[in-house]
């Protein structure tokens, strides 16, 4: 074994595939029963509808090298992601756009009029100097729209007061003064034609890659453990950074998700793939309806059944699968301390959303893995 990769998400598998292509013998371990991390998908057995097991995954990128790389393993559909939000009994389009503004204020503003209105309502904060999520959100869309669509949704999603969250989160949701309600602005967008698991399995399908599932890196009763291998072989670690150091500098805050899946005897439940629920009196953040991710499969999927999944967010405990770093102001000092500890770990490379404690979309994880391979591991 020339390299051990801990975790089989997109970051780990990209490293493994690149190393294998370079002639190195790579072992990939994952404590789950499947590869792919949170991007794993499988067909719901009674309907055959592909379900994203850990919440909706939408691929998009403007990075040519990432787009070229992922197309080695899959083609993509022409799916364009659009999100809607049910607020006080009405459905609005997100991100906030001219239609959202006009509907919300029961008006018919022109782009310039809407821009002037939002500018007036957003005047209490400046985008460039906004110190947190709340200030930046108000600076982007004004207080009325922020409180309707983002304040309570964010509190449910992150279990953290908006003023304690980084403003970087809301930069993902631009306000538009036209009727464009595409969720993403990237050059390329789509879903893997044969599903995420088929894509993931192709990345791992190399004679130099040995994948071992149900293997815990911290379980010293099996040979592929931290104590036995650190310093003996290069390791790419994509698990939670605080867990690697046995929480020596305290626990970082993570968010995890719970899901309620239901098969319904209707052809179409909500008419779209994702519906947000930003109001405080609704316990879940959104509902996914998976058949809408692949309209090209309409002749394969049943026309009298559908699969929905309600998504609930909460803080993760040590026993949970962490999904997203909360990255509040309280976490930053602990993260800096862990980064100092990383410097003392010989030939251990920390990557991915969990290993770096950064909010990374799939294309960002793949791009950072390619960068690590080119600049550090393949040197």
mmCIF file of C-alpha atoms in Angstrom:
data_model
loop_
_atom_site.group_PDB
_atom_site.id
_atom_site.type_symbol
_atom_site.label_atom_id
_atom_site.label_comp_id
_atom_site.label_asym_id
_atom_site.label_seq_id
_atom_site.Cartn_x
_atom_site.Cartn_y
_atom_site.Cartn_z
ATOM 1 C CA UNK A 1 0.000 0.000 0.000
ATOM 2 C CA UNK A 2 1.408 3.353 -1.101
ATOM 3 C CA UNK A 3 -1.427 5.535 0.166
ATOM 4 C CA UNK A 4 -4.312 5.231 2.623
ATOM 5 C CA UNK A 5 -7.431 7.325 2.009
ATOM 6 C CA UNK A 6 -9.801 7.641 4.966
ATOM 7 C CA UNK A 7 -13.287 8.364 3.672
ATOM 8 C CA UNK A 8 -14.800 7.581 0.265
ATOM 9 C CA UNK A 9 -16.550 10.840 -0.540
ATOM 10 C CA UNK A 10 -15.701 12.872 -3.614
ATOM 11 C CA UNK A 11 -12.517 14.307 -2.120
ATOM 12 C CA UNK A 12 -11.138 10.931 -1.069
ATOM 13 C CA UNK A 13 -12.114 9.137 -4.269
ATOM 14 C CA UNK A 14 -10.603 11.870 -6.444
ATOM 15 C CA UNK A 15 -7.294 11.498 -4.619
ATOM 16 C CA UNK A 16 -7.527 7.703 -4.842
ATOM 17 C CA UNK A 17 -8.286 7.725 -8.569
ATOM 18 C CA UNK A 18 -5.464 10.154 -9.390
ATOM 19 C CA UNK A 19 -2.969 8.194 -7.301
ATOM 20 C CA UNK A 20 -4.070 4.901 -8.854
ATOM 21 C CA UNK A 21 -3.666 6.332 -12.349
ATOM 22 C CA UNK A 22 -0.146 7.381 -11.350
ATOM 23 C CA UNK A 23 0.668 3.771 -10.480
ATOM 24 C CA UNK A 24 0.275 3.870 -6.714
ATOM 25 C CA UNK A 25 -1.450 1.178 -4.713
ATOM 26 C CA UNK A 26 -4.262 2.863 -2.794
ATOM 27 C CA UNK A 27 -6.457 1.564 -0.009
ATOM 28 C CA UNK A 28 -9.689 3.458 0.680
ATOM 29 C CA UNK A 29 -11.515 2.805 3.931
ATOM 30 C CA UNK A 30 -14.926 4.001 5.030
ATOM 31 C CA UNK A 31 -16.819 3.272 8.201
ATOM 32 C CA UNK A 32 -20.143 3.197 6.349
ATOM 33 C CA UNK A 33 -21.477 0.235 4.389
ATOM 34 C CA UNK A 34 -21.207 2.083 1.068
ATOM 35 C CA UNK A 35 -18.851 4.355 -0.823
ATOM 36 C CA UNK A 36 -19.592 7.929 -1.864
ATOM 37 C CA UNK A 37 -20.111 9.631 1.465
ATOM 38 C CA UNK A 38 -23.189 11.828 1.530
ATOM 39 C CA UNK A 39 -23.508 11.765 -2.275
ATOM 40 C CA UNK A 40 -24.624 8.124 -2.159
ATOM 41 C CA UNK A 41 -27.917 7.376 -3.880
ATOM 42 C CA UNK A 42 -29.983 4.237 -4.367
ATOM 43 C CA UNK A 43 -33.286 3.262 -5.927
ATOM 44 C CA UNK A 44 -36.257 3.103 -3.583
ATOM 45 C CA UNK A 45 -37.202 -0.590 -3.818
ATOM 46 C CA UNK A 46 -40.962 -0.350 -4.392
ATOM 47 C CA UNK A 47 -40.919 2.441 -7.004
ATOM 48 C CA UNK A 48 -37.442 2.305 -8.547
ATOM 49 C CA UNK A 49 -37.104 6.082 -8.006
ATOM 50 C CA UNK A 50 -33.526 7.150 -7.316
ATOM 51 C CA UNK A 51 -33.285 8.645 -3.828
ATOM 52 C CA UNK A 52 -30.417 10.812 -2.625
ATOM 53 C CA UNK A 53 -29.946 9.096 0.731
ATOM 54 C CA UNK A 54 -28.435 12.096 2.497
ATOM 55 C CA UNK A 55 -30.369 14.969 0.954
ATOM 56 C CA UNK A 56 -30.420 16.547 -2.487
ATOM 57 C CA UNK A 57 -27.098 16.683 -4.345
ATOM 58 C CA UNK A 58 -26.977 19.011 -7.341
ATOM 59 C CA UNK A 59 -23.847 19.136 -9.440
ATOM 60 C CA UNK A 60 -22.739 22.470 -10.873
ATOM 61 C CA UNK A 61 -19.408 24.109 -11.641
ATOM 62 C CA UNK A 62 -17.719 26.863 -13.599
ATOM 63 C CA UNK A 63 -14.292 25.251 -13.255
ATOM 64 C CA UNK A 64 -13.212 23.790 -16.637
ATOM 65 C CA UNK A 65 -10.695 21.370 -15.110
ATOM 66 C CA UNK A 66 -13.308 19.987 -12.695
ATOM 67 C CA UNK A 67 -15.887 19.673 -15.486
ATOM 68 C CA UNK A 68 -13.400 17.861 -17.724
ATOM 69 C CA UNK A 69 -12.433 15.540 -14.873
ATOM 70 C CA UNK A 70 -15.955 14.509 -13.799
ATOM 71 C CA UNK A 71 -16.987 13.849 -17.391
ATOM 72 C CA UNK A 72 -14.467 11.011 -17.469
ATOM 73 C CA UNK A 73 -16.818 9.052 -15.227
ATOM 74 C CA UNK A 74 -20.326 10.177 -16.109
ATOM 75 C CA UNK A 75 -22.428 12.154 -18.514
ATOM 76 C CA UNK A 76 -24.876 14.695 -17.148
ATOM 77 C CA UNK A 77 -28.517 15.453 -17.798
ATOM 78 C CA UNK A 78 -29.731 18.937 -18.664
ATOM 79 C CA UNK A 79 -31.438 19.317 -15.259
ATOM 80 C CA UNK A 80 -31.628 22.931 -14.060
ATOM 81 C CA UNK A 81 -32.199 23.358 -10.336
ATOM 82 C CA UNK A 82 -34.991 25.658 -9.214
ATOM 83 C CA UNK A 83 -36.111 26.075 -5.627
ATOM 84 C CA UNK A 84 -39.442 27.273 -4.307
ATOM 85 C CA UNK A 85 -40.402 28.358 -0.818
ATOM 86 C CA UNK A 86 -43.756 28.140 0.976
ATOM 87 C CA UNK A 87 -44.128 31.162 3.268
ATOM 88 C CA UNK A 88 -47.398 31.889 5.100
ATOM 89 C CA UNK A 89 -49.396 29.765 2.678
ATOM 90 C CA UNK A 90 -47.923 31.175 -0.525
ATOM 91 C CA UNK A 91 -45.259 29.754 -2.828
ATOM 92 C CA UNK A 92 -42.374 31.990 -3.893
ATOM 93 C CA UNK A 93 -39.421 31.399 -6.199
ATOM 94 C CA UNK A 94 -35.862 31.480 -4.843
ATOM 95 C CA UNK A 95 -33.270 32.920 -5.046
ATOM 96 C CA UNK A 96 -34.959 36.264 -4.449
ATOM 97 C CA UNK A 97 -35.673 37.692 -7.890
ATOM 98 C CA UNK A 98 -37.961 40.269 -9.440
ATOM 99 C CA UNK A 99 -40.932 37.908 -9.341
ATOM 100 C CA UNK A 100 -40.314 37.153 -5.643
ATOM 101 C CA UNK A 101 -40.116 40.865 -4.838
ATOM 102 C CA UNK A 102 -43.247 41.773 -6.783
ATOM 103 C CA UNK A 103 -45.239 38.893 -5.337
ATOM 104 C CA UNK A 104 -44.068 39.576 -1.783
ATOM 105 C CA UNK A 105 -44.904 43.298 -1.909
ATOM 106 C CA UNK A 106 -47.996 42.812 -4.122
ATOM 107 C CA UNK A 107 -46.513 45.163 -6.684
ATOM 108 C CA UNK A 108 -45.317 45.401 -10.280
ATOM 109 C CA UNK A 109 -41.929 47.022 -9.838
ATOM 110 C CA UNK A 110 -39.542 47.479 -12.711
ATOM 111 C CA UNK A 111 -35.976 46.266 -12.131
ATOM 112 C CA UNK A 112 -34.862 49.794 -11.216
ATOM 113 C CA UNK A 113 -37.802 50.311 -8.863
ATOM 114 C CA UNK A 114 -37.172 46.983 -7.149
ATOM 115 C CA UNK A 115 -33.478 47.773 -6.816
ATOM 116 C CA UNK A 116 -34.294 51.118 -5.228
ATOM 117 C CA UNK A 117 -36.762 49.505 -2.815
ATOM 118 C CA UNK A 118 -34.308 46.844 -1.678
ATOM 119 C CA UNK A 119 -31.526 49.414 -1.399
ATOM 120 C CA UNK A 120 -33.693 51.497 0.908
ATOM 121 C CA UNK A 121 -34.672 48.481 3.039
ATOM 122 C CA UNK A 122 -31.079 47.203 3.142
ATOM 123 C CA UNK A 123 -29.525 50.495 4.125
ATOM 124 C CA UNK A 124 -28.865 49.644 7.755
ATOM 125 C CA UNK A 125 -25.911 47.401 6.762
ATOM 126 C CA UNK A 126 -23.285 47.353 4.014
ATOM 127 C CA UNK A 127 -22.503 44.097 2.150
ATOM 128 C CA UNK A 128 -18.744 44.744 2.187
ATOM 129 C CA UNK A 129 -18.520 45.356 5.925
ATOM 130 C CA UNK A 130 -21.291 43.028 7.121
ATOM 131 C CA UNK A 131 -19.940 41.069 10.058
ATOM 132 C CA UNK A 132 -22.204 38.010 9.940
ATOM 133 C CA UNK A 133 -25.022 36.185 8.175
ATOM 134 C CA UNK A 134 -27.777 38.403 9.528
ATOM 135 C CA UNK A 135 -26.086 41.671 8.600
ATOM 136 C CA UNK A 136 -25.100 40.436 5.158
ATOM 137 C CA UNK A 137 -28.547 39.014 4.497
ATOM 138 C CA UNK A 138 -30.238 42.286 5.389
ATOM 139 C CA UNK A 139 -27.653 44.177 3.327
ATOM 140 C CA UNK A 140 -28.469 41.979 0.316
ATOM 141 C CA UNK A 141 -32.270 41.795 0.377
ATOM 142 C CA UNK A 142 -33.495 44.152 3.113
ATOM 143 C CA UNK A 143 -35.013 43.224 6.445
ATOM 144 C CA UNK A 144 -38.559 42.227 5.294
ATOM 145 C CA UNK A 145 -37.367 39.671 2.726
ATOM 146 C CA UNK A 146 -34.582 38.449 5.009
ATOM 147 C CA UNK A 147 -36.955 37.769 7.878
ATOM 148 C CA UNK A 148 -39.485 36.055 5.599
ATOM 149 C CA UNK A 149 -37.177 33.679 3.735
ATOM 150 C CA UNK A 150 -33.879 33.417 5.596
ATOM 151 C CA UNK A 151 -34.021 34.254 9.305
ATOM 152 C CA UNK A 152 -36.198 31.375 10.548
ATOM 153 C CA UNK A 153 -35.016 28.992 7.825
ATOM 154 C CA UNK A 154 -31.429 29.608 8.884
ATOM 155 C CA UNK A 155 -32.254 29.169 12.565
ATOM 156 C CA UNK A 156 -33.833 25.787 11.752
ATOM 157 C CA UNK A 157 -31.098 24.753 9.350
ATOM 158 C CA UNK A 158 -28.070 25.709 11.433
ATOM 159 C CA UNK A 159 -29.476 25.648 14.965
ATOM 160 C CA UNK A 160 -27.492 28.829 15.387
ATOM 161 C CA UNK A 161 -28.530 32.472 15.651
ATOM 162 C CA UNK A 162 -27.982 34.238 12.294
ATOM 163 C CA UNK A 163 -25.748 36.841 13.911
ATOM 164 C CA UNK A 164 -23.311 34.083 14.933
ATOM 165 C CA UNK A 165 -22.992 32.597 11.444
ATOM 166 C CA UNK A 166 -20.503 33.617 8.796
ATOM 167 C CA UNK A 167 -21.789 35.913 6.061
ATOM 168 C CA UNK A 168 -20.229 33.568 3.487
ATOM 169 C CA UNK A 169 -23.275 31.302 3.660
ATOM 170 C CA UNK A 170 -25.687 33.784 2.127
ATOM 171 C CA UNK A 171 -23.328 34.666 -0.709
ATOM 172 C CA UNK A 172 -24.708 31.451 -2.251
ATOM 173 C CA UNK A 173 -28.132 33.127 -2.609
ATOM 174 C CA UNK A 174 -27.896 36.234 -4.811
ATOM 175 C CA UNK A 175 -30.746 38.678 -5.321
ATOM 176 C CA UNK A 176 -31.672 39.191 -8.961
ATOM 177 C CA UNK A 177 -33.548 42.076 -10.515
ATOM 178 C CA UNK A 178 -34.951 40.015 -13.370
ATOM 179 C CA UNK A 179 -37.175 36.949 -13.585
ATOM 180 C CA UNK A 180 -34.338 34.418 -13.640
ATOM 181 C CA UNK A 181 -35.015 31.825 -10.937
ATOM 182 C CA UNK A 182 -32.212 29.409 -11.732
ATOM 183 C CA UNK A 183 -30.698 28.505 -8.387
ATOM 184 C CA UNK A 184 -27.116 28.345 -9.680
ATOM 185 C CA UNK A 185 -25.223 30.682 -11.983
ATOM 186 C CA UNK A 186 -22.547 28.207 -13.018
ATOM 187 C CA UNK A 187 -21.442 27.412 -16.567
ATOM 188 C CA UNK A 188 -22.290 23.724 -16.229
ATOM 189 C CA UNK A 189 -25.090 22.082 -14.324
ATOM 190 C CA UNK A 190 -26.815 18.734 -14.352
ATOM 191 C CA UNK A 191 -27.273 15.402 -12.624
ATOM 192 C CA UNK A 192 -25.285 12.237 -13.382
ATOM 193 C CA UNK A 193 -27.225 10.385 -16.050
ATOM 194 C CA UNK A 194 -26.988 6.978 -14.374
ATOM 195 C CA UNK A 195 -27.118 8.333 -10.817
ATOM 196 C CA UNK A 196 -24.545 9.254 -8.220
ATOM 197 C CA UNK A 197 -23.647 5.753 -7.121
ATOM 198 C CA UNK A 198 -22.813 4.664 -10.677
ATOM 199 C CA UNK A 199 -20.542 7.715 -11.007
ATOM 200 C CA UNK A 200 -18.874 7.040 -7.668
ATOM 201 C CA UNK A 201 -18.325 3.359 -8.416
ATOM 202 C CA UNK A 202 -16.611 4.217 -11.704
ATOM 203 C CA UNK A 203 -14.168 6.477 -9.864
ATOM 204 C CA UNK A 204 -13.218 3.604 -7.568
ATOM 205 C CA UNK A 205 -13.100 0.990 -10.346
ATOM 206 C CA UNK A 206 -9.337 0.740 -10.809
ATOM 207 C CA UNK A 207 -7.035 -2.245 -10.240
ATOM 208 C CA UNK A 208 -4.832 -0.118 -7.975
ATOM 209 C CA UNK A 209 -7.724 0.889 -5.713
ATOM 210 C CA UNK A 210 -8.796 -1.401 -2.874
ATOM 211 C CA UNK A 211 -11.971 -0.230 -1.117
ATOM 212 C CA UNK A 212 -12.750 -1.592 2.338
ATOM 213 C CA UNK A 213 -16.120 -0.708 3.880
ATOM 214 C CA UNK A 214 -17.316 -0.896 7.487
ATOM 215 C CA UNK A 215 -13.789 -0.026 8.603
ATOM 216 C CA UNK A 216 -13.286 2.573 11.344
ATOM 217 C CA UNK A 217 -9.918 4.361 11.219
ATOM 218 C CA UNK A 218 -10.014 4.762 15.010
ATOM 219 C CA UNK A 219 -10.780 1.116 15.773
ATOM 220 C CA UNK A 220 -7.472 -0.382 16.904
ATOM 221 C CA UNK A 221 -8.866 -3.912 16.774
ATOM 222 C CA UNK A 222 -8.408 -3.850 12.986
ATOM 223 C CA UNK A 223 -5.101 -3.210 11.181
ATOM 224 C CA UNK A 224 -5.970 -0.105 9.166
ATOM 225 C CA UNK A 225 -6.073 2.208 12.160
ATOM 226 C CA UNK A 226 -4.581 5.574 13.008
ATOM 227 C CA UNK A 227 -2.177 4.380 15.691
ATOM 228 C CA UNK A 228 -0.644 1.714 13.461
ATOM 229 C CA UNK A 229 -0.323 3.702 10.237
ATOM 230 C CA UNK A 230 0.370 7.390 10.932
ATOM 231 C CA UNK A 231 4.009 7.990 10.047
ATOM 232 C CA UNK A 232 4.248 4.637 8.228
ATOM 233 C CA UNK A 233 2.361 5.473 5.042
ATOM 234 C CA UNK A 234 0.963 8.707 3.528
ATOM 235 C CA UNK A 235 -2.627 9.231 4.654
ATOM 236 C CA UNK A 236 -5.366 11.436 3.217
ATOM 237 C CA UNK A 237 -7.883 11.964 5.999
ATOM 238 C CA UNK A 238 -11.359 13.279 5.142
ATOM 239 C CA UNK A 239 -13.146 12.655 8.434
ATOM 240 C CA UNK A 240 -13.947 15.260 11.102
ATOM 241 C CA UNK A 241 -10.784 17.128 12.053
ATOM 242 C CA UNK A 242 -11.679 17.290 15.765
ATOM 243 C CA UNK A 243 -12.264 13.520 15.877
ATOM 244 C CA UNK A 244 -8.811 12.877 14.386
ATOM 245 C CA UNK A 245 -7.215 14.581 17.395
ATOM 246 C CA UNK A 246 -9.615 12.954 19.862
ATOM 247 C CA UNK A 247 -11.206 16.349 20.540
ATOM 248 C CA UNK A 248 -8.028 17.601 22.211
ATOM 249 C CA UNK A 249 -8.954 21.229 21.495
ATOM 250 C CA UNK A 250 -12.643 20.749 22.150
ATOM 251 C CA UNK A 251 -15.541 19.709 19.941
ATOM 252 C CA UNK A 252 -16.252 21.766 16.859
ATOM 253 C CA UNK A 253 -19.914 22.380 16.119
ATOM 254 C CA UNK A 254 -21.366 20.319 13.289
ATOM 255 C CA UNK A 255 -24.810 20.139 11.791
ATOM 256 C CA UNK A 256 -26.415 16.825 10.926
ATOM 257 C CA UNK A 257 -29.622 15.940 9.120
ATOM 258 C CA UNK A 258 -32.511 13.611 9.822
ATOM 259 C CA UNK A 259 -34.871 12.430 7.085
ATOM 260 C CA UNK A 260 -38.429 11.138 6.931
ATOM 261 C CA UNK A 261 -39.013 9.244 3.715
ATOM 262 C CA UNK A 262 -42.483 8.434 2.466
ATOM 263 C CA UNK A 263 -43.858 6.657 -0.598
ATOM 264 C CA UNK A 264 -47.126 8.283 -1.629
ATOM 265 C CA UNK A 265 -49.842 6.902 -3.897
ATOM 266 C CA UNK A 266 -49.963 10.042 -6.029
ATOM 267 C CA UNK A 267 -48.235 10.804 -9.291
ATOM 268 C CA UNK A 268 -46.922 14.181 -8.162
ATOM 269 C CA UNK A 269 -46.847 15.575 -4.627
ATOM 270 C CA UNK A 270 -45.462 19.104 -4.960
ATOM 271 C CA UNK A 271 -44.679 19.698 -8.631
ATOM 272 C CA UNK A 272 -40.987 20.412 -8.096
ATOM 273 C CA UNK A 273 -37.856 18.745 -6.745
ATOM 274 C CA UNK A 274 -37.278 20.917 -3.657
ATOM 275 C CA UNK A 275 -39.725 23.018 -1.638
ATOM 276 C CA UNK A 276 -38.350 25.094 1.256
ATOM 277 C CA UNK A 277 -40.327 25.826 4.409
ATOM 278 C CA UNK A 278 -38.855 28.965 6.009
ATOM 279 C CA UNK A 279 -41.557 29.551 8.626
ATOM 280 C CA UNK A 280 -40.734 28.869 12.276
ATOM 281 C CA UNK A 281 -43.890 26.809 12.874
ATOM 282 C CA UNK A 282 -42.870 24.106 10.353
ATOM 283 C CA UNK A 283 -40.322 21.726 11.938
ATOM 284 C CA UNK A 284 -38.606 20.606 8.726
ATOM 285 C CA UNK A 285 -36.549 22.823 6.431
ATOM 286 C CA UNK A 286 -37.564 21.380 3.082
ATOM 287 C CA UNK A 287 -39.208 18.514 1.220
ATOM 288 C CA UNK A 288 -37.504 16.685 -1.652
ATOM 289 C CA UNK A 289 -39.511 14.906 -4.334
ATOM 290 C CA UNK A 290 -37.012 12.795 -6.187
ATOM 291 C CA UNK A 291 -38.794 11.943 -9.430
ATOM 292 C CA UNK A 292 -38.480 15.623 -10.430
ATOM 293 C CA UNK A 293 -34.680 15.355 -10.472
ATOM 294 C CA UNK A 294 -34.925 13.066 -13.506
ATOM 295 C CA UNK A 295 -37.873 14.022 -15.730
ATOM 296 C CA UNK A 296 -36.153 12.124 -18.550
ATOM 297 C CA UNK A 297 -36.989 8.908 -16.646
ATOM 298 C CA UNK A 298 -40.758 9.501 -16.835
ATOM 299 C CA UNK A 299 -41.233 6.307 -18.834
ATOM 300 C CA UNK A 300 -39.340 4.310 -16.196
ATOM 301 C CA UNK A 301 -40.727 5.828 -13.007
ATOM 302 C CA UNK A 302 -44.325 4.979 -11.995
ATOM 303 C CA UNK A 303 -46.935 7.602 -12.809
ATOM 304 C CA UNK A 304 -49.097 6.759 -9.772
ATOM 305 C CA UNK A 305 -46.467 6.825 -7.003
ATOM 306 C CA UNK A 306 -43.835 9.237 -5.762
ATOM 307 C CA UNK A 307 -41.143 9.386 -3.062
ATOM 308 C CA UNK A 308 -40.783 12.408 -0.806
ATOM 309 C CA UNK A 309 -38.285 13.109 1.942
ATOM 310 C CA UNK A 310 -38.694 15.671 4.707
ATOM 311 C CA UNK A 311 -35.403 17.108 5.934
ATOM 312 C CA UNK A 312 -34.766 18.109 9.531
ATOM 313 C CA UNK A 313 -31.600 19.794 10.766
ATOM 314 C CA UNK A 314 -29.984 19.724 14.194
ATOM 315 C CA UNK A 315 -26.643 19.850 15.950
ATOM 316 C CA UNK A 316 -24.610 16.656 15.623
ATOM 317 C CA UNK A 317 -23.461 14.649 18.613
ATOM 318 C CA UNK A 318 -20.351 12.449 18.545
ATOM 319 C CA UNK A 319 -22.562 9.519 17.561
ATOM 320 C CA UNK A 320 -24.043 11.277 14.520
ATOM 321 C CA UNK A 321 -22.757 11.645 10.990
ATOM 322 C CA UNK A 322 -21.627 15.286 10.728
ATOM 323 C CA UNK A 323 -22.787 16.965 7.523
ATOM 324 C CA UNK A 324 -21.820 20.616 7.655
ATOM 325 C CA UNK A 325 -19.471 22.731 9.766
ATOM 326 C CA UNK A 326 -21.446 25.340 11.688
ATOM 327 C CA UNK A 327 -18.325 27.527 11.704
ATOM 328 C CA UNK A 328 -19.672 30.071 14.170
ATOM 329 C CA UNK A 329 -17.410 32.593 15.840
ATOM 330 C CA UNK A 330 -17.123 30.205 18.796
ATOM 331 C CA UNK A 331 -15.562 27.520 16.548
ATOM 332 C CA UNK A 332 -12.812 29.585 14.953
ATOM 333 C CA UNK A 333 -10.288 29.478 17.803
ATOM 334 C CA UNK A 334 -10.668 25.705 18.074
ATOM 335 C CA UNK A 335 -10.156 25.297 14.341
ATOM 336 C CA UNK A 336 -6.946 27.361 14.458
ATOM 337 C CA UNK A 337 -5.692 25.152 17.284
ATOM 338 C CA UNK A 338 -6.417 22.012 15.251
ATOM 339 C CA UNK A 339 -4.599 23.457 12.255
ATOM 340 C CA UNK A 340 -1.551 23.909 14.442
ATOM 341 C CA UNK A 341 -1.791 20.271 15.537
ATOM 342 C CA UNK A 342 -1.984 19.161 11.902
ATOM 343 C CA UNK A 343 1.519 20.479 11.326
ATOM 344 C CA UNK A 344 2.870 17.785 13.628
ATOM 345 C CA UNK A 345 1.245 14.889 11.774
ATOM 346 C CA UNK A 346 3.819 13.346 9.462
ATOM 347 C CA UNK A 347 2.515 12.675 5.933
ATOM 348 C CA UNK A 348 -1.114 13.190 6.932
ATOM 349 C CA UNK A 349 -3.136 15.373 4.575
ATOM 350 C CA UNK A 350 -6.493 16.755 5.686
ATOM 351 C CA UNK A 351 -9.151 17.321 3.039
ATOM 352 C CA UNK A 352 -12.833 17.551 2.247
ATOM 353 C CA UNK A 353 -15.618 19.299 4.079
ATOM 354 C CA UNK A 354 -15.025 17.477 7.364
ATOM 355 C CA UNK A 355 -11.235 17.396 7.284
ATOM 356 C CA UNK A 356 -10.914 21.130 6.619
ATOM 357 C CA UNK A 357 -14.035 22.297 8.481
ATOM 358 C CA UNK A 358 -15.155 24.246 5.426
ATOM 359 C CA UNK A 359 -18.439 24.365 3.558
ATOM 360 C CA UNK A 360 -17.543 22.711 0.255
ATOM 361 C CA UNK A 361 -19.917 21.863 -2.552
ATOM 362 C CA UNK A 362 -19.137 18.738 -4.598
ATOM 363 C CA UNK A 363 -17.289 20.602 -7.344
ATOM 364 C CA UNK A 364 -15.250 22.457 -4.716
ATOM 365 C CA UNK A 365 -14.288 19.205 -2.983
ATOM 366 C CA UNK A 366 -13.209 17.680 -6.300
ATOM 367 C CA UNK A 367 -11.299 20.825 -7.263
ATOM 368 C CA UNK A 368 -9.456 20.974 -3.949
ATOM 369 C CA UNK A 369 -8.611 17.264 -4.214
ATOM 370 C CA UNK A 370 -7.159 17.768 -7.687
ATOM 371 C CA UNK A 371 -5.147 20.687 -6.318
ATOM 372 C CA UNK A 372 -3.841 18.626 -3.399
ATOM 373 C CA UNK A 373 -2.856 15.821 -5.749
ATOM 374 C CA UNK A 374 -1.081 18.106 -8.201
ATOM 375 C CA UNK A 375 0.650 20.313 -5.645
ATOM 376 C CA UNK A 376 1.378 18.065 -2.685
ATOM 377 C CA UNK A 377 0.928 14.345 -3.242
ATOM 378 C CA UNK A 378 2.268 14.102 -6.779
ATOM 379 C CA UNK A 379 5.310 16.277 -6.150
#
